[in-house]
mmCIF file of C-alpha atoms in Angstrom:
data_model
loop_
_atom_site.group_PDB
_atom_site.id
_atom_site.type_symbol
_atom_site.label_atom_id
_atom_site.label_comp_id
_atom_site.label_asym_id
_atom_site.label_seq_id
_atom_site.Cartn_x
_atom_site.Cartn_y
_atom_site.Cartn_z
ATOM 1 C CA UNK A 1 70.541 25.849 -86.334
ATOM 2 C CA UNK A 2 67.986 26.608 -83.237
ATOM 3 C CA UNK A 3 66.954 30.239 -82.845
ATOM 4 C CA UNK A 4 67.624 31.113 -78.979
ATOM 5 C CA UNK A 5 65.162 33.921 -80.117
ATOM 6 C CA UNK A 6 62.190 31.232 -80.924
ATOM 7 C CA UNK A 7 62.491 29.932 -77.503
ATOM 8 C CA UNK A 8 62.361 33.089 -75.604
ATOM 9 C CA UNK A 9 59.204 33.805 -77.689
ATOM 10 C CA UNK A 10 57.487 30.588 -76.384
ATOM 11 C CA UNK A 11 58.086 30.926 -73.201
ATOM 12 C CA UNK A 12 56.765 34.805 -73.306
ATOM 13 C CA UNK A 13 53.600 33.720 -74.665
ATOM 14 C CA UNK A 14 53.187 31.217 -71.931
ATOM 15 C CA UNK A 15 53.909 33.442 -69.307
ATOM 16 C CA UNK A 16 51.402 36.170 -71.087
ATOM 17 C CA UNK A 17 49.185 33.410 -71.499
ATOM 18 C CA UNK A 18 49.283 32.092 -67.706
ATOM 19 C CA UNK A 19 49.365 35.825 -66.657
ATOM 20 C CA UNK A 20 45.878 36.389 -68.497
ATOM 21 C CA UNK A 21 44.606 33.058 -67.229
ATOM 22 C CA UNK A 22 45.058 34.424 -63.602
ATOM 23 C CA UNK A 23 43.948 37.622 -64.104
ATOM 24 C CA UNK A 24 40.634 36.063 -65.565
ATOM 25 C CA UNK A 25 40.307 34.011 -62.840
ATOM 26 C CA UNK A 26 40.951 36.593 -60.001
ATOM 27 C CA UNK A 27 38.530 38.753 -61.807
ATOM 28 C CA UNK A 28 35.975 36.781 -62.292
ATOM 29 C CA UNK A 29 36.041 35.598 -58.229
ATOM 30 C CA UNK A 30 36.159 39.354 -57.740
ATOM 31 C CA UNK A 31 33.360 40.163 -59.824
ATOM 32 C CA UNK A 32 31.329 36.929 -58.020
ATOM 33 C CA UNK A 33 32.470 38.371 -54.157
ATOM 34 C CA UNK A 34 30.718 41.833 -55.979
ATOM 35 C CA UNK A 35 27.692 40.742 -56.793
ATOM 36 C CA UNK A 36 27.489 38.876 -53.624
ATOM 37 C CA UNK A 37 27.961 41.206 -51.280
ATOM 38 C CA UNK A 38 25.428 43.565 -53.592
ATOM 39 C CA UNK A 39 22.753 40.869 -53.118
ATOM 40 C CA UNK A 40 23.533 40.626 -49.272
ATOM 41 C CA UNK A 41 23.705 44.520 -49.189
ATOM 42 C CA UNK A 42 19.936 44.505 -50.623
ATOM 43 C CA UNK A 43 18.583 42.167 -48.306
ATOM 44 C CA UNK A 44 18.179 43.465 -44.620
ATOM 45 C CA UNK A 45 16.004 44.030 -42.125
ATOM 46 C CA UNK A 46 15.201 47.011 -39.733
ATOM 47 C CA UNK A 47 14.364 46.028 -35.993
ATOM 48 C CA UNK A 48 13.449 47.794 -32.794
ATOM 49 C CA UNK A 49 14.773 46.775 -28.943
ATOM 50 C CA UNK A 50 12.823 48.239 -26.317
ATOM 51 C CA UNK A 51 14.442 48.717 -22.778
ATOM 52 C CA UNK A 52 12.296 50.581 -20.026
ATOM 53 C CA UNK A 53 13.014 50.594 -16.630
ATOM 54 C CA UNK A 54 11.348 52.108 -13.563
ATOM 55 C CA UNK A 55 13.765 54.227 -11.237
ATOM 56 C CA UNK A 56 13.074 56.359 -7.966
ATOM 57 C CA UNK A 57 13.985 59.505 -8.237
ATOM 58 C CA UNK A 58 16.884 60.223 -5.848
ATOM 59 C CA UNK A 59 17.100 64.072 -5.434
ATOM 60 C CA UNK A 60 14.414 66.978 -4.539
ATOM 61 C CA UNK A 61 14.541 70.615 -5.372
ATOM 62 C CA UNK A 62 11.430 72.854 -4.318
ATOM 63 C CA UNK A 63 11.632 76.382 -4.294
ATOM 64 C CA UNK A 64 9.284 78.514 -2.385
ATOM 65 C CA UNK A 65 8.384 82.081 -3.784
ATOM 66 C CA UNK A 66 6.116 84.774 -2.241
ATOM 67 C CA UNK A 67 5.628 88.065 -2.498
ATOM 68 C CA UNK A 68 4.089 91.015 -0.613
ATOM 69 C CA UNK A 69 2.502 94.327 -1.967
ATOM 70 C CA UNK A 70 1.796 97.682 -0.830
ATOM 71 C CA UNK A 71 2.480 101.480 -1.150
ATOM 72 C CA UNK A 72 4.606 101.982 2.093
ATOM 73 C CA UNK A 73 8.029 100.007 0.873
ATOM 74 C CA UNK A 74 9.233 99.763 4.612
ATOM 75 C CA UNK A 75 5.839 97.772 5.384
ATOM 76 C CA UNK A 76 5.938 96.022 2.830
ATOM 77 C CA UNK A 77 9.745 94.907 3.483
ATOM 78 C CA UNK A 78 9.203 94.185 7.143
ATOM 79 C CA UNK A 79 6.219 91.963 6.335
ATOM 80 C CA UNK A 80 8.183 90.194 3.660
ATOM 81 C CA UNK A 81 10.929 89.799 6.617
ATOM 82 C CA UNK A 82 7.886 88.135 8.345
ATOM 83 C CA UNK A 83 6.891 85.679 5.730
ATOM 84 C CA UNK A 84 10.254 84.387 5.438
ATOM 85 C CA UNK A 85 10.660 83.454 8.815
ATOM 86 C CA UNK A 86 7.121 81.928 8.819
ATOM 87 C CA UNK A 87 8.097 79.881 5.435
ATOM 88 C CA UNK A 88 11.517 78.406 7.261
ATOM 89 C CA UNK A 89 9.894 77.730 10.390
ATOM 90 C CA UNK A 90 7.475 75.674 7.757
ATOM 91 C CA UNK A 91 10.187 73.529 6.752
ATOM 92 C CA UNK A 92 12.111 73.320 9.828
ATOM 93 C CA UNK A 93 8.755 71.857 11.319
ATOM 94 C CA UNK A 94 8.311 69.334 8.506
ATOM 95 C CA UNK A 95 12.367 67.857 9.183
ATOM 96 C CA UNK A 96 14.164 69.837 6.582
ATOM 97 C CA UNK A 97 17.446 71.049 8.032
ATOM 98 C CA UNK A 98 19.061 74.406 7.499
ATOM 99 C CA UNK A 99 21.776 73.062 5.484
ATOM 100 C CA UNK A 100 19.361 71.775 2.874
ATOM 101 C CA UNK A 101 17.484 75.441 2.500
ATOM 102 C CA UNK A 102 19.605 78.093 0.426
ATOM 103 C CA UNK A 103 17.761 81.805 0.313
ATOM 104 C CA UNK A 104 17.458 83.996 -2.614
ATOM 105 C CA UNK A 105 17.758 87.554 -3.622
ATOM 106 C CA UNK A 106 15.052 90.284 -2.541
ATOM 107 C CA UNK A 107 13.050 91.674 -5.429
ATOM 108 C CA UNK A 108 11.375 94.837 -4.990
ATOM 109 C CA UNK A 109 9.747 96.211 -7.983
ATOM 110 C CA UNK A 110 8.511 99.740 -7.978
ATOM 111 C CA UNK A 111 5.713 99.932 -10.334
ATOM 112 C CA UNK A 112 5.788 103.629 -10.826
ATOM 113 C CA UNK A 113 9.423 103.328 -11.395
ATOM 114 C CA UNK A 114 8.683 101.835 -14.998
ATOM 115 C CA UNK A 115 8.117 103.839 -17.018
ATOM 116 C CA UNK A 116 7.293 101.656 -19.788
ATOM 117 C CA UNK A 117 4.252 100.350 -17.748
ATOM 118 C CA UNK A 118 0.882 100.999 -18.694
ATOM 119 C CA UNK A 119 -0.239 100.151 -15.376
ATOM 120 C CA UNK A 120 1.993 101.711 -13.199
ATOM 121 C CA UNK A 121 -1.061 103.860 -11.729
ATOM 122 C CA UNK A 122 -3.332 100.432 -10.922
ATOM 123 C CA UNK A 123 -2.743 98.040 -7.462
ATOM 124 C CA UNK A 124 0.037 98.537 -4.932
ATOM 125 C CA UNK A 125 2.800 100.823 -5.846
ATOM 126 C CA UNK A 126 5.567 98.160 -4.494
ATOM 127 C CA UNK A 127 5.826 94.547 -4.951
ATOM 128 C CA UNK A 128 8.378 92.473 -2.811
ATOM 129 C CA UNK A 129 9.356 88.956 -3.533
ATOM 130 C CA UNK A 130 11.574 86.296 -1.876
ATOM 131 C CA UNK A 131 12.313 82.514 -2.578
ATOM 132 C CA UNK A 132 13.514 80.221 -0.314
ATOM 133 C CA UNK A 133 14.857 76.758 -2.319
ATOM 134 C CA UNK A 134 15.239 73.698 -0.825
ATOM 135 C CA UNK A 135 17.574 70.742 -2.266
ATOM 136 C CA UNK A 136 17.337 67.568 -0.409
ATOM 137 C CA UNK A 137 18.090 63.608 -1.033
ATOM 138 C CA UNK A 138 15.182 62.692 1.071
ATOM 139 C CA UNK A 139 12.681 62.369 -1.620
ATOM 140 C CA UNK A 140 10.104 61.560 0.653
ATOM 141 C CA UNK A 141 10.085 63.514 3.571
ATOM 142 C CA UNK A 142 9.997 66.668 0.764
ATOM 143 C CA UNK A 143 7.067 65.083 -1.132
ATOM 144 C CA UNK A 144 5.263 64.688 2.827
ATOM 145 C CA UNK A 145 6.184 68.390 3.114
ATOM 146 C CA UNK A 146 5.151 69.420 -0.089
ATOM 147 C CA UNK A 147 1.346 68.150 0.912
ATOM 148 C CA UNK A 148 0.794 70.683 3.828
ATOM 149 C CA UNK A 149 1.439 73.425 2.004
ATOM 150 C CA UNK A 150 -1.920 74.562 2.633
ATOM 151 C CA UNK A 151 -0.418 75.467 6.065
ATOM 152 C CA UNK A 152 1.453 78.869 4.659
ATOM 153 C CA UNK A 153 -1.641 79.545 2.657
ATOM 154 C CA UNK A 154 -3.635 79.694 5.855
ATOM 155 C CA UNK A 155 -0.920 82.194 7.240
ATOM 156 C CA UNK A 156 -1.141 84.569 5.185
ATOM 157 C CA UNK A 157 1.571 83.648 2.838
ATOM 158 C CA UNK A 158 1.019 84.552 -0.547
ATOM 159 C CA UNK A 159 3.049 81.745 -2.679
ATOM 160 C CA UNK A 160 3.666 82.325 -6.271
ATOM 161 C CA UNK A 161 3.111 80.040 -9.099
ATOM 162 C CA UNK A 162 3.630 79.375 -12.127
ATOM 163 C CA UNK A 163 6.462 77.717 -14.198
ATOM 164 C CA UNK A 164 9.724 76.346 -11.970
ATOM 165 C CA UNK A 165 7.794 76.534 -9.119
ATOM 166 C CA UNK A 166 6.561 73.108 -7.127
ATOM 167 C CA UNK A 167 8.758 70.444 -6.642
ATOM 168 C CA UNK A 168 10.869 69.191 -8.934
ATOM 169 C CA UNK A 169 11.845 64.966 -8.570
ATOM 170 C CA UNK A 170 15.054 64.034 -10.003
ATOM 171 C CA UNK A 171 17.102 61.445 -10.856
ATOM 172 C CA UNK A 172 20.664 61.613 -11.239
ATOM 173 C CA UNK A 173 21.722 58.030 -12.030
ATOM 174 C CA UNK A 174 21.224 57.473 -16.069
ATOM 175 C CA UNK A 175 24.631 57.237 -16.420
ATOM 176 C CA UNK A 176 24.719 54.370 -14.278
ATOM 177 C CA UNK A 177 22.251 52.136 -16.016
ATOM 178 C CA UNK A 178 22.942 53.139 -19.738
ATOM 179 C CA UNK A 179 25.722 50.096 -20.737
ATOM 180 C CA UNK A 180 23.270 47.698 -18.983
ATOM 181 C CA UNK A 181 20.267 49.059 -21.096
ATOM 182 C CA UNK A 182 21.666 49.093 -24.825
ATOM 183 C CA UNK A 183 23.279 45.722 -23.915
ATOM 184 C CA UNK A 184 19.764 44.844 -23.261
ATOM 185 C CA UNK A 185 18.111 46.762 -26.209
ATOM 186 C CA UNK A 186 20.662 44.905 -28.592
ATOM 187 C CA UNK A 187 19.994 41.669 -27.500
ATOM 188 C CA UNK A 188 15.623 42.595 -28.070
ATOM 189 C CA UNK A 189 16.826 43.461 -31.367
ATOM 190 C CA UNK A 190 18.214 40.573 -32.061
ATOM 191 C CA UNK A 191 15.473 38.838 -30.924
ATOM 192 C CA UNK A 192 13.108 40.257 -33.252
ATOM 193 C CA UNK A 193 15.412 39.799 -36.116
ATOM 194 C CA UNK A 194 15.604 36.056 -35.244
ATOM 195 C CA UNK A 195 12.450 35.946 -35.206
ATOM 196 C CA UNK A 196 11.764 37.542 -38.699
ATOM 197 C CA UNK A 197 14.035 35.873 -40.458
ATOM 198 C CA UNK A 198 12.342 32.952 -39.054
ATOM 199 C CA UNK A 199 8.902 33.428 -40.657
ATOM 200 C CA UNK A 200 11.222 34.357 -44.096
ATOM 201 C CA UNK A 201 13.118 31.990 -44.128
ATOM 202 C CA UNK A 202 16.602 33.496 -44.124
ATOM 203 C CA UNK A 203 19.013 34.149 -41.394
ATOM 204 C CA UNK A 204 20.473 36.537 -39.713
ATOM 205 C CA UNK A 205 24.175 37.767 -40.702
ATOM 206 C CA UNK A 206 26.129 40.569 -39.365
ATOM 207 C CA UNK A 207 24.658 44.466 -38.389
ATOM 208 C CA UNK A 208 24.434 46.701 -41.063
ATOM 209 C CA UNK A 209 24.343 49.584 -39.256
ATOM 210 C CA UNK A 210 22.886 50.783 -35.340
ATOM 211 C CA UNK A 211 21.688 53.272 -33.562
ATOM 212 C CA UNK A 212 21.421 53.403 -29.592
ATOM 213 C CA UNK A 213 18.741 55.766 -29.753
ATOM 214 C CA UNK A 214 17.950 58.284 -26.866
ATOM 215 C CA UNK A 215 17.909 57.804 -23.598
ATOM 216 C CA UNK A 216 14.476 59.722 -22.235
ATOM 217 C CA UNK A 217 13.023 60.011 -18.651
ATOM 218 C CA UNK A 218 9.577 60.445 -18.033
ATOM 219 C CA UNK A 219 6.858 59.855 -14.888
ATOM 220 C CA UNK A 220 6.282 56.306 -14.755
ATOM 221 C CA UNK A 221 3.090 56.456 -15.449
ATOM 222 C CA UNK A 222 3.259 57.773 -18.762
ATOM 223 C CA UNK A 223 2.457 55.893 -21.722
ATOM 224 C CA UNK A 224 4.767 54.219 -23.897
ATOM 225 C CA UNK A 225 5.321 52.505 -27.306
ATOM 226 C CA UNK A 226 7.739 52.022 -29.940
ATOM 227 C CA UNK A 227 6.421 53.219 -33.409
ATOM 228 C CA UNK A 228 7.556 56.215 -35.746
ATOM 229 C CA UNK A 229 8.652 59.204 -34.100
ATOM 230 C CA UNK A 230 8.385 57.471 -30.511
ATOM 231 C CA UNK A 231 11.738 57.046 -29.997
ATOM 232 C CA UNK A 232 11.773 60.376 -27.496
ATOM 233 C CA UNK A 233 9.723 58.422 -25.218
ATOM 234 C CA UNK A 234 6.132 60.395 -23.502
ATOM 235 C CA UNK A 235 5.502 63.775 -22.884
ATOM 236 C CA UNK A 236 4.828 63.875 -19.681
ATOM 237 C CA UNK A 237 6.853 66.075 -17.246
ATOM 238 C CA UNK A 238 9.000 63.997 -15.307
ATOM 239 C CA UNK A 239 10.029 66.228 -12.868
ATOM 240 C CA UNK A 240 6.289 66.554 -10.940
ATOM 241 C CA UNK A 241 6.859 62.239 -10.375
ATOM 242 C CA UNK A 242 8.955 60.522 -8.207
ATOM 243 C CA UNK A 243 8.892 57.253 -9.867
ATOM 244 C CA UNK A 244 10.306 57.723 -13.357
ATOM 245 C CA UNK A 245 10.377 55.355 -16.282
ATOM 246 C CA UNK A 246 13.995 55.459 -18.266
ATOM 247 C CA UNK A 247 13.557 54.373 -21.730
ATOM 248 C CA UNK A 248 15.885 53.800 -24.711
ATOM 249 C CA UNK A 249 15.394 52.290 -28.303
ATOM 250 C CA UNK A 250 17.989 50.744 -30.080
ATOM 251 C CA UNK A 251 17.111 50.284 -34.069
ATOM 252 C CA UNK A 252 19.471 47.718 -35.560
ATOM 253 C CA UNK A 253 19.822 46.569 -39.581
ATOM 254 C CA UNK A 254 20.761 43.033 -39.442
ATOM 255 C CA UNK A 255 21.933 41.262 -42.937
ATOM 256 C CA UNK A 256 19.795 38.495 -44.207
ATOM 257 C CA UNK A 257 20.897 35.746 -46.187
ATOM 258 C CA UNK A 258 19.422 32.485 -47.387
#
């Protein structure tokens, strides 16, 4: 007599068996993807794509500061008074309209008043000191202004120096040009990793990883380069140039196979 029970145990060791069989399979083409994508994952390459471009800078700011000094504060005021008026006739002369000049707050400083000084004693007892700012779009007509400044000098004016004070050239449209630029850096990139794997003799797969980099603006004469640390773009203070250089680098890893 046939043992249903015999039968049932065949088949379960087939199906075990088949089951094992698969799972042998599908591990091992797991275990070959692994090691695959390990040996892709060790073999990249790090490029560099360079985008500079040379802008005009489309805004002006220039602020104006003098000061007066002396031990009567009423003199001292009134000829302050004067200097202003001299300083927007100055610009009024040169084409710069009223609603491009904005004034600032009087500063009187009474040296005698501080009493942390220790030279409250030495010079004038008052010091008074105005700025007048002007913020224009007419790049050049302010830089053609800015060279006859000699002219307030010669009346008298005393005009402070120092740190924000000169003109300052800006531009206001990065925002503009950026998509244009890392499309641009991407494809240099790409370029250079062509080229690489080229001379290798691989080829180039998909990005590993990418990084735009940072947009910097700086006078368009300044020197450039793409090496380590350089990615900031050149020192040089933009603002004192009205032709600026916009720079970006994008660094790109790029999978090589064979």
């Amino acid at each position: 007599m046939h043992d249903v029970r015999d039968g049932f145990g065949i088949n379960a060791a087939a199906v075990l068996g088949g089951c094992i069989l698969v799972g042998l399979a599908l591990g091992g083409w797991l275990l070959g993807n692994q090691i695959k994508a390990t040996r892709l994952a060790d073999r990249y390459v790090t490029v560099k794509g360079l985008v500079e471009r040379t802008v005009k800078s489309d805004s002006a700011v220039w602020p104006v500061t003098f000061k007066e000094t002396g031990n009567d504060l009423q003199q001292v005021y009134a000829k302050s008074e004067e200097d202003r008026a001299a300083v927007l006739k100055f610009f009024a002369d040169q084409g710069i309209g009223s609603q491009e000049i904005s004034l600032g707050q009087i500063q009187v400083t009474d040296k005698q008043a501080n009493e942390y000084g220790n030279n409250a004693g030495v010079g004038p007892r008052y010091i008074v000191q105005q700025t007048v700012t002007v913020s224009s779009g007419d790049v050049d007509k302010i830089a053609k202004a800015g060279q006859k400044t000699a002219q307030l000098l010669q009346a008298g004016i005393i005009v402070v120096g120092g740190y924000g004070q000169g003109i300052r050239y800006i531009f206001n449209g990065l925002n503009a040009l950026k998509p244009d630029m890392i499309t641009e850096a991407t494809k240099n990139a790409r370029a250079s990793a062509d080229r690489f794997a080229a001379d290798s003799g691989s080829q180039v797969g998909s990005i590993r990883s990418a990084n735009q980099g940072v947009f910097s603006i700086s006078a368009a004469d300044a020197g450039s380069g793409v090496g380590p640390g350089e990615d900031g773009g050149a020192s040089t203070n933009p603002d004192a140039s009205i032709m600026k250089k916009v720079r970006v680098v994008a660094t790109i890893d790029y999978y090589l196979s064979r």
